[in-house]
Amino acid sequence: MSHHPTDDVRLSFHGADRAVTGSCHLLDVPGHRILVDCGMYQGEHDLARDNAAPFGFDPASIDWVLLTHAHLDHCGRLPLLYKRGFRGEIIATGATRELARLVMLDAAHLHEEEAGRRSRRSARRGGKPVEALYTALDALNTLDTFGRVAEYEAPLRLAEGLTVTYRDAGHILGSAMIEVELHHPHRRRLLFSGDLGGPGHPILRDPAMPTPVDDVVMESTYGDRDHRALKESVEELYGAVGDTIARGGNVLIPSFALERTQELLYFLRRGIEQDRLPRSLPVFLDSPMAISATEVFRRHPECYDAEAAVLFANGGDPFRLPGLQLTRTPEQSMALNRFRGGAVIIAGSGMCTGGRIRHHLRHNLWRASCGVIFVGFAAPRTLARAIVDGAREVHIFGEAVQVRARVYTINGFSAHAGRTALLAWHEHTGRARTFLVHGDPDRGMNSLAAALKSRGVAVTCPEPGSSVVLS
Ligand code: ZN
C-alpha cells in the first residue's frame, strides 16, 4: 500500500478489529503517517502466522508511533515494525517506555527460544532453520527509536498544525489515551482511548475524562458488563489467604507481571497493616519480570493516585511487606519447594501457560491444605481455565497431578473499565463519531455499540484492514 498523496485524513485498522489483541491503528494526515500502537496478537490459538503477516502498510513510511501503554498486545509488534523498516520516532510516557522495554525484551527472548526449538525439530527432518519473529537485538534497536517522552496533559507538537496530548488512562502504570489535534486541511480532533482502567483502583489515578472531539477510537473489552466491586474482591482475597494459611497450606497466586502483581502486593501490605493477615506472612514474588516491573513502579511516583503518593512521600513503599522475598534466580525459585505450608507465592504466568507457577502447581496442587487464587482472566484451553472449571486432574510437565487444593476465583481486579464506566467516559466526548476496537463482537463490542447507537452516536466496528476517510 503506498502513501496516499491527497489531502484526506484517513483512519485504517490493522489490529484489534473485532478482536481483543493486536492493537494497531493508522492515521494518515496530509504529509504524515501516524501509527497508534503496534501490538501482538495473543490467545488460545497459535497466532504466529497472524503476527508474522504483512502489516498492511509500509513500516518505513511511518513517521511516528504513539504508544498508549506497555501491554504486549499494544507494543509487542514494535520490534517487527523496526525489523521491517520503521525508522521514525516512538512517543510514550516515561513509565510506558521502561515497561515496554521489559515486555519487548521478554517477548524477543521467547521468540528466539521458540525459533530455536523449531529449528532443531526442522534440522532433524533435514529442513531449514526457522527464523525468530524478532530477536533481542531487534527489540534493543526499537528502544533506540523511542524519542520524546510524553507527559500527561502536556501537548507535544509533531509538525506544523499537528499536536498530540497524552492523558492518563488509569489502566496500567504510564497508560495513556491520546488526543490528536489537526489544523490542516481542517481543524479536527481525534481521540484514541487506548485501554481504559476502571475507577477506584489503588496506586493509579482514575482515567481522565475526555473533552469533546470529532472522532474517537475506543476499546470495548467489557462493554457488556460491570465487574464486581473491588472492595468485595479484596475481602475475598484476605479470606482465601487467611483460610489457606489456617489450613497449614501454601497460597499460590498465578499473576500477570504488570499491574496485577503490584496491586496484589499493595493489598497484601494493607491487609497486614490492618491486622487482617499475619504480620509475619512470608510472601514470595517469584517472577524476574514482575520484580523488574515493581522496580519501575517505584521509579514513577508521578503516576500514583493521591493515596499512594502520600504513602510514598512519607517514606512508605506501597509494595513493601515485612515478609516479602524476591526470588530472581531459578535456584531461589526451586528452594521454595521446601515450604510445605504458610507461604504466599506469586508467580507467572497468569494463565499458567508457562513460567514458574507450573512448578509450584506441581508441588502444591495435589495437597488439600493448599489454595490457588486466580485473580485474572483465564482463556479457554489454558491450564488456569482447566483448574478454574473444576478439573479433578491436570497434566503438568507430562505428569498427572490431582487437584485437591482449594481453588478461589476472584473477579474484581480487572484493569479494564466496565460497561457503566465506558458509557460515562464516552458521554464526555460529545457524541463523537465512534470506532469500536479491542473487543469481542459477541461480548463487549456489539453490546456497547448498541448502547451508544441508542444514544444517537454514530458507531462503527471496523473490519480488519478497513479504512475510512474522515471529513
Ligand atoms: Zn492493556
GROMACS .gro file of C-alpha atoms in nm, residues 1 5-6 31 63 73 75 92 102 106 138 175 197 214 223 271 276 313 315 367 386 394 406 433-434 445 461 465 471:
model
   29
    1MET     CA    1   0.000   0.000   0.000
    5PRO     CA    2  -0.099   1.176  -0.185
    6THR     CA    3  -0.432   1.352  -0.120
   31GLY     CA    4   0.218   1.469   0.456
   63ASP     CA    5   0.670   0.897   1.089
   73ASP     CA    6  -0.098  -0.665   2.283
   75CYS     CA    7   0.362  -0.283   2.197
   92ALA     CA    8   0.537   0.720   2.504
  102LEU     CA    9   1.081  -0.527   2.976
  106ASP     CA   10   1.089  -1.077   2.729
  138ASP     CA   11   1.558  -0.600   1.714
  175SER     CA   12  -0.101   0.419   3.032
  197GLY     CA   13  -0.898   0.149   3.358
  214ASP     CA   14  -1.480   1.477   1.640
  223GLY     CA   15  -1.877  -0.320   2.707
  271GLY     CA   16  -0.413  -0.638   5.491
  276ARG     CA   17  -0.633  -0.883   5.853
  313ALA     CA   18   0.611   1.091   5.007
  315GLY     CA   19   0.882   0.736   5.309
  367ARG     CA   20  -0.242  -3.118   4.860
  386ALA     CA   21  -0.899  -2.617   3.343
  394VAL     CA   22  -0.442  -3.190   3.519
  406ARG     CA   23  -0.895  -2.531   4.720
  433ARG     CA   24  -1.828   0.958   1.585
  434THR     CA   25  -1.709   0.629   1.730
  445MET     CA   26  -1.827  -0.480   2.137
  461CYS     CA   27  -1.700  -0.172   1.444
  465GLY     CA   28  -0.774  -0.393   0.721
  471SER     CA   29  -1.433   1.453   0.665
   0.00000   0.00000   0.00000
